[in-house]
Amino acid sequence: MCGGVAVSLFLASFAVLTHAQTCNLERAQQCRDDLQRQVRQESRSFRGQEITTLCTSVRDNMACLMWHSANCQSRDQQEKSGDVILSGKSFLERSCDLDGGWRVSRCYSNDDVKRCEANFVAGGKASVIGDSCRSYVSFKRCIKDVVSRRCSRDDEQMVSSYLIDRARDLSWQCGGSISEARDVHSIYRSSSSHGGYAPYTQDSYCMVRANEYIQDCSKEHQKRQYNARRYYSDDRVRETCCATLAYRECIKVVLHDQCRDAGSSVIDNILYQQTKELDYECRDFNAYRCAGCMTVVTQVALVACVAVALARFFSFSS
């Protein structure tokens, strides 16, 4: 397989991965509307499989609204979403989790879950909201990892209810990656006459959404830079610079997906900030110069990176 083809497949995989978690206003509104409609129904009129199907749909719509609220909405929008989410939670308690739900499940009483909770309580005492969000995101990842490994599908469906009970507002207010999670309100432009978001710097809302995927780009870049050490002279320069080119393109794919609402000038500025420290000697390299065949090691590294990213997404997305 040649370098151009492999890099294209790698970037395409990132495009699919990032698009899967992109904010979608229409999708968020649909989840909200469906959830409101469902909780107004009288569950006693349903029997057997009907109530099972309804409960599953309520859980799915509640999880959908929680994710969009945490990652995509302003303070006012989050407050409104929080009311709808709590109404969905109340519906589940009175119509679906009559036996106690997650509270009577062995899954949520095992030692690994208790360790996640202990760490969250310690971190949740921080006075800064951003620190509380970071603590919550770590806690959520910890819980979802335990549940996905040790518990049943039914237990997994109760994760949203569990998170609401354990973290209340944080469950629909805190989004982003572990390293960048923060209170989304702190990066909103409250004084703007036009509304919208604050200027797109490294602490911006755009970067909160994009950071986790940029980290994956960076990890792959570091691997290729390390592998380049076994080459000599011009071959080492070529491999190093082609890794740098792929890294730049990888970040570009992420930014265009996560920040496309910000405009090309904002994306170009963030791209410059993320790549300005890259090797100066690589300035003349382009895709044509990197189109030669790659080593098997590099191909395997690319495939492995994509596989890890996809596996993590399907394990932790909410």
mmCIF file of N, CA and C in Angstrom, residues 45-120:
data_model
loop_
_atom_site.group_PDB
_atom_site.id
_atom_site.type_symbol
_atom_site.label_atom_id
_atom_site.label_comp_id
_atom_site.label_asym_id
_atom_site.label_seq_id
_atom_site.Cartn_x
_atom_site.Cartn_y
_atom_site.Cartn_z
ATOM 1 N N SER A 45 -51.157 2.538 30.128
ATOM 2 C CA SER A 45 -51.897 2.087 28.944
ATOM 3 C C SER A 45 -51.073 1.145 28.083
ATOM 4 N N PHE A 46 -49.793 0.943 28.449
ATOM 5 C CA PHE A 46 -48.919 0.059 27.690
ATOM 6 C C PHE A 46 -48.764 -1.264 28.425
ATOM 7 N N ARG A 47 -48.524 -2.302 27.651
ATOM 8 C CA ARG A 47 -48.358 -3.625 28.228
ATOM 9 C C ARG A 47 -47.178 -4.346 27.582
ATOM 10 N N GLY A 48 -46.510 -5.194 28.375
ATOM 11 C CA GLY A 48 -45.466 -6.085 27.869
ATOM 12 C C GLY A 48 -44.386 -5.400 27.063
ATOM 13 N N GLN A 49 -44.237 -5.850 25.814
ATOM 14 C CA GLN A 49 -43.174 -5.351 24.952
ATOM 15 C C GLN A 49 -43.340 -3.861 24.655
ATOM 16 N N GLU A 50 -44.554 -3.361 24.677
ATOM 17 C CA GLU A 50 -44.787 -1.939 24.404
ATOM 18 C C GLU A 50 -44.091 -1.046 25.434
ATOM 19 N N ILE A 51 -44.239 -1.382 26.699
ATOM 20 C CA ILE A 51 -43.613 -0.569 27.733
ATOM 21 C C ILE A 51 -42.097 -0.737 27.710
ATOM 22 N N THR A 52 -41.632 -1.944 27.388
ATOM 23 C CA THR A 52 -40.184 -2.174 27.268
ATOM 24 C C THR A 52 -39.593 -1.315 26.164
ATOM 25 N N THR A 53 -40.273 -1.284 25.023
ATOM 26 C CA THR A 53 -39.807 -0.473 23.899
ATOM 27 C C THR A 53 -39.842 1.014 24.249
ATOM 28 N N LEU A 54 -40.906 1.445 24.916
ATOM 29 C CA LEU A 54 -41.024 2.849 25.301
ATOM 30 C C LEU A 54 -39.910 3.248 26.263
ATOM 31 N N CYS A 55 -39.629 2.415 27.246
ATOM 32 C CA CYS A 55 -38.591 2.720 28.226
ATOM 33 C C CYS A 55 -37.224 2.826 27.559
ATOM 34 N N THR A 56 -36.937 1.917 26.623
ATOM 35 C CA THR A 56 -35.668 1.965 25.901
ATOM 36 C C THR A 56 -35.547 3.256 25.108
ATOM 37 N N SER A 57 -36.628 3.665 24.466
ATOM 38 C CA SER A 57 -36.615 4.883 23.669
ATOM 39 C C SER A 57 -36.431 6.115 24.551
ATOM 40 N N VAL A 58 -37.077 6.137 25.706
ATOM 41 C CA VAL A 58 -36.910 7.259 26.637
ATOM 42 C C VAL A 58 -35.458 7.363 27.091
ATOM 43 N N ARG A 59 -34.841 6.231 27.400
ATOM 44 C CA ARG A 59 -33.436 6.234 27.833
ATOM 45 C C ARG A 59 -32.537 6.767 26.715
ATOM 46 N N ASP A 60 -32.788 6.315 25.481
ATOM 47 C CA ASP A 60 -31.967 6.750 24.349
ATOM 48 C C ASP A 60 -32.101 8.253 24.116
ATOM 49 N N ASN A 61 -33.331 8.756 24.156
ATOM 50 C CA ASN A 61 -33.554 10.184 23.926
ATOM 51 C C ASN A 61 -32.978 11.030 25.059
ATOM 52 N N MET A 62 -33.058 10.522 26.269
ATOM 53 C CA MET A 62 -32.487 11.246 27.401
ATOM 54 C C MET A 62 -30.966 11.324 27.284
ATOM 55 N N ALA A 63 -30.330 10.214 26.897
ATOM 56 C CA ALA A 63 -28.877 10.200 26.717
ATOM 57 C C ALA A 63 -28.466 11.131 25.583
ATOM 58 N N CYS A 64 -29.236 11.138 24.513
ATOM 59 C CA CYS A 64 -28.972 12.017 23.375
ATOM 60 C C CYS A 64 -29.035 13.481 23.798
ATOM 61 N N LEU A 65 -30.071 13.861 24.532
ATOM 62 C CA LEU A 65 -30.221 15.251 24.967
ATOM 63 C C LEU A 65 -29.135 15.625 25.966
ATOM 64 N N MET A 66 -28.744 14.708 26.829
ATOM 65 C CA MET A 66 -27.666 14.978 27.788
ATOM 66 C C MET A 66 -26.367 15.284 27.076
ATOM 67 N N TRP A 67 -26.061 14.495 26.027
ATOM 68 C CA TRP A 67 -24.805 14.733 25.299
ATOM 69 C C TRP A 67 -24.819 16.082 24.594
ATOM 70 N N HIS A 68 -25.893 16.388 23.908
ATOM 71 C CA HIS A 68 -25.962 17.661 23.185
ATOM 72 C C HIS A 68 -25.973 18.844 24.151
ATOM 73 N N SER A 69 -26.636 18.692 25.275
ATOM 74 C CA SER A 69 -26.632 19.766 26.268
ATOM 75 C C SER A 69 -25.222 20.013 26.785
ATOM 76 N N ALA A 70 -24.504 18.956 27.126
ATOM 77 C CA ALA A 70 -23.162 19.087 27.693
ATOM 78 C C ALA A 70 -22.151 19.627 26.695
ATOM 79 N N ASN A 71 -22.303 19.289 25.430
ATOM 80 C CA ASN A 71 -21.271 19.604 24.442
ATOM 81 C C ASN A 71 -21.621 20.723 23.478
ATOM 82 N N CYS A 72 -22.878 21.111 23.399
ATOM 83 C CA CYS A 72 -23.279 21.994 22.306
ATOM 84 C C CYS A 72 -24.118 23.200 22.711
ATOM 85 N N GLN A 73 -24.577 23.287 23.946
ATOM 86 C CA GLN A 73 -25.580 24.289 24.278
ATOM 87 C C GLN A 73 -25.079 25.381 25.219
ATOM 88 N N SER A 74 -25.752 26.532 25.170
ATOM 89 C CA SER A 74 -25.463 27.663 26.038
ATOM 90 C C SER A 74 -26.076 27.429 27.419
ATOM 91 N N ARG A 75 -25.809 28.347 28.348
ATOM 92 C CA ARG A 75 -26.348 28.210 29.702
ATOM 93 C C ARG A 75 -27.875 28.141 29.689
ATOM 94 N N ASP A 76 -28.509 29.063 29.003
ATOM 95 C CA ASP A 76 -29.970 29.080 28.962
ATOM 96 C C ASP A 76 -30.528 27.788 28.359
ATOM 97 N N GLN A 77 -29.894 27.328 27.277
ATOM 98 C CA GLN A 77 -30.349 26.098 26.640
ATOM 99 C C GLN A 77 -30.168 24.906 27.564
ATOM 100 N N GLN A 78 -29.052 24.882 28.303
ATOM 101 C CA GLN A 78 -28.796 23.784 29.224
ATOM 102 C C GLN A 78 -29.821 23.733 30.350
ATOM 103 N N GLU A 79 -30.233 24.911 30.843
ATOM 104 C CA GLU A 79 -31.236 24.943 31.902
ATOM 105 C C GLU A 79 -32.554 24.351 31.422
ATOM 106 N N LYS A 80 -32.937 24.692 30.189
ATOM 107 C CA LYS A 80 -34.173 24.146 29.625
ATOM 108 C C LYS A 80 -34.040 22.645 29.374
ATOM 109 N N SER A 81 -32.876 22.242 28.845
ATOM 110 C CA SER A 81 -32.655 20.810 28.604
ATOM 111 C C SER A 81 -32.654 20.036 29.914
ATOM 112 N N GLY A 82 -32.089 20.649 30.967
ATOM 113 C CA GLY A 82 -32.043 19.990 32.262
ATOM 114 C C GLY A 82 -33.442 19.662 32.785
ATOM 115 N N ASP A 83 -34.377 20.582 32.576
ATOM 116 C CA ASP A 83 -35.754 20.326 33.010
ATOM 117 C C ASP A 83 -36.359 19.132 32.272
ATOM 118 N N VAL A 84 -36.099 19.059 30.962
ATOM 119 C CA VAL A 84 -36.632 17.954 30.163
ATOM 120 C C VAL A 84 -35.967 16.639 30.572
ATOM 121 N N ILE A 85 -34.654 16.692 30.802
ATOM 122 C CA ILE A 85 -33.917 15.495 31.215
ATOM 123 C C ILE A 85 -34.450 14.970 32.548
ATOM 124 N N LEU A 86 -34.689 15.858 33.485
ATOM 125 C CA LEU A 86 -35.201 15.435 34.791
ATOM 126 C C LEU A 86 -36.616 14.870 34.685
ATOM 127 N N SER A 87 -37.411 15.417 33.751
ATOM 128 C CA SER A 87 -38.746 14.853 33.551
ATOM 129 C C SER A 87 -38.648 13.450 32.975
ATOM 130 N N GLY A 88 -37.659 13.223 32.097
ATOM 131 C CA GLY A 88 -37.429 11.881 31.566
ATOM 132 C C GLY A 88 -36.973 10.926 32.654
ATOM 133 N N LYS A 89 -36.107 11.415 33.531
ATOM 134 C CA LYS A 89 -35.632 10.600 34.652
ATOM 135 C C LYS A 89 -36.795 10.221 35.569
ATOM 136 N N SER A 90 -37.685 11.186 35.840
ATOM 137 C CA SER A 90 -38.845 10.925 36.685
ATOM 138 C C SER A 90 -39.766 9.879 36.052
ATOM 139 N N PHE A 91 -39.940 9.983 34.731
ATOM 140 C CA PHE A 91 -40.770 9.009 34.024
ATOM 141 C C PHE A 91 -40.188 7.602 34.168
ATOM 142 N N LEU A 92 -38.875 7.474 34.010
ATOM 143 C CA LEU A 92 -38.235 6.169 34.136
ATOM 144 C C LEU A 92 -38.448 5.589 35.528
ATOM 145 N N GLU A 93 -38.375 6.423 36.553
ATOM 146 C CA GLU A 93 -38.520 5.934 37.918
ATOM 147 C C GLU A 93 -39.931 5.426 38.203
ATOM 148 N N ARG A 94 -40.927 6.112 37.673
ATOM 149 C CA ARG A 94 -42.299 5.716 37.986
ATOM 150 C C ARG A 94 -42.890 4.697 37.005
ATOM 151 N N SER A 95 -42.222 4.505 35.855
ATOM 152 C CA SER A 95 -42.806 3.629 34.840
ATOM 153 C C SER A 95 -41.915 2.465 34.422
ATOM 154 N N CYS A 96 -40.597 2.623 34.561
ATOM 155 C CA CYS A 96 -39.670 1.621 34.019
ATOM 156 C C CYS A 96 -38.793 0.970 35.083
ATOM 157 N N ASP A 97 -38.387 1.747 36.086
ATOM 158 C CA ASP A 97 -37.468 1.230 37.105
ATOM 159 C C ASP A 97 -38.192 1.037 38.429
ATOM 160 N N LEU A 98 -39.331 0.375 38.368
ATOM 161 C CA LEU A 98 -40.174 0.203 39.556
ATOM 162 C C LEU A 98 -39.479 -0.615 40.636
ATOM 163 N N ASP A 99 -38.511 -1.437 40.231
ATOM 164 C CA ASP A 99 -37.802 -2.275 41.200
ATOM 165 C C ASP A 99 -36.622 -1.555 41.847
ATOM 166 N N GLY A 100 -36.362 -0.318 41.404
ATOM 167 C CA GLY A 100 -35.224 0.427 41.955
ATOM 168 C C GLY A 100 -34.166 0.773 40.934
ATOM 169 N N GLY A 101 -34.261 0.225 39.726
ATOM 170 C CA GLY A 101 -33.313 0.556 38.666
ATOM 171 C C GLY A 101 -31.879 0.213 39.005
ATOM 172 N N TRP A 102 -30.966 1.139 38.762
ATOM 173 C CA TRP A 102 -29.541 0.873 38.975
ATOM 174 C C TRP A 102 -29.216 0.611 40.448
ATOM 175 N N ARG A 103 -30.049 1.121 41.348
ATOM 176 C CA ARG A 103 -29.761 0.991 42.789
ATOM 177 C C ARG A 103 -29.812 -0.461 43.269
ATOM 178 N N VAL A 104 -30.565 -1.316 42.581
ATOM 179 C CA VAL A 104 -30.662 -2.714 42.996
ATOM 180 C C VAL A 104 -29.815 -3.621 42.099
ATOM 181 N N SER A 105 -29.050 -3.021 41.196
ATOM 182 C CA SER A 105 -28.208 -3.809 40.297
ATOM 183 C C SER A 105 -26.857 -4.108 40.939
ATOM 184 N N ARG A 106 -26.412 -5.333 40.841
ATOM 185 C CA ARG A 106 -25.095 -5.700 41.359
ATOM 186 C C ARG A 106 -23.989 -4.935 40.654
ATOM 187 N N CYS A 107 -24.255 -4.589 39.404
ATOM 188 C CA CYS A 107 -23.249 -3.873 38.606
ATOM 189 C C CYS A 107 -22.777 -2.612 39.314
ATOM 190 N N TYR A 108 -23.716 -1.808 39.800
ATOM 191 C CA TYR A 108 -23.381 -0.497 40.351
ATOM 192 C C TYR A 108 -22.975 -0.549 41.824
ATOM 193 N N SER A 109 -22.876 -1.748 42.362
ATOM 194 C CA SER A 109 -22.398 -1.897 43.740
ATOM 195 C C SER A 109 -21.057 -2.617 43.799
ATOM 196 N N ASN A 110 -20.467 -2.928 42.624
ATOM 197 C CA ASN A 110 -19.190 -3.647 42.667
ATOM 198 C C ASN A 110 -18.046 -2.709 43.059
ATOM 199 N N ASP A 111 -16.922 -3.286 43.400
ATOM 200 C CA ASP A 111 -15.800 -2.513 43.947
ATOM 201 C C ASP A 111 -15.230 -1.508 42.946
ATOM 202 N N ASP A 112 -15.205 -1.862 41.660
ATOM 203 C CA ASP A 112 -14.667 -0.936 40.664
ATOM 204 C C ASP A 112 -15.508 0.331 40.564
ATOM 205 N N VAL A 113 -16.828 0.184 40.624
ATOM 206 C CA VAL A 113 -17.712 1.352 40.611
ATOM 207 C C VAL A 113 -17.482 2.196 41.860
ATOM 208 N N LYS A 114 -17.313 1.549 42.995
ATOM 209 C CA LYS A 114 -17.071 2.278 44.240
ATOM 210 C C LYS A 114 -15.776 3.086 44.167
ATOM 211 N N ARG A 115 -14.770 2.525 43.508
ATOM 212 C CA ARG A 115 -13.511 3.264 43.368
ATOM 213 C C ARG A 115 -13.696 4.490 42.484
ATOM 214 N N CYS A 116 -14.479 4.336 41.399
ATOM 215 C CA CYS A 116 -14.779 5.488 40.545
ATOM 216 C C CYS A 116 -15.476 6.574 41.357
ATOM 217 N N GLU A 117 -16.432 6.176 42.179
ATOM 218 C CA GLU A 117 -17.199 7.130 42.984
ATOM 219 C C GLU A 117 -16.310 7.831 44.006
ATOM 220 N N ALA A 118 -15.410 7.088 44.619
ATOM 221 C CA ALA A 118 -14.528 7.670 45.632
ATOM 222 C C ALA A 118 -13.646 8.756 45.027
ATOM 223 N N ASN A 119 -13.114 8.487 43.836
ATOM 224 C CA ASN A 119 -12.268 9.476 43.167
ATOM 225 C C ASN A 119 -13.067 10.704 42.766
ATOM 226 N N PHE A 120 -14.318 10.497 42.358
ATOM 227 C CA PHE A 120 -15.167 11.612 41.938
ATOM 228 C C PHE A 120 -15.523 12.499 43.123
#
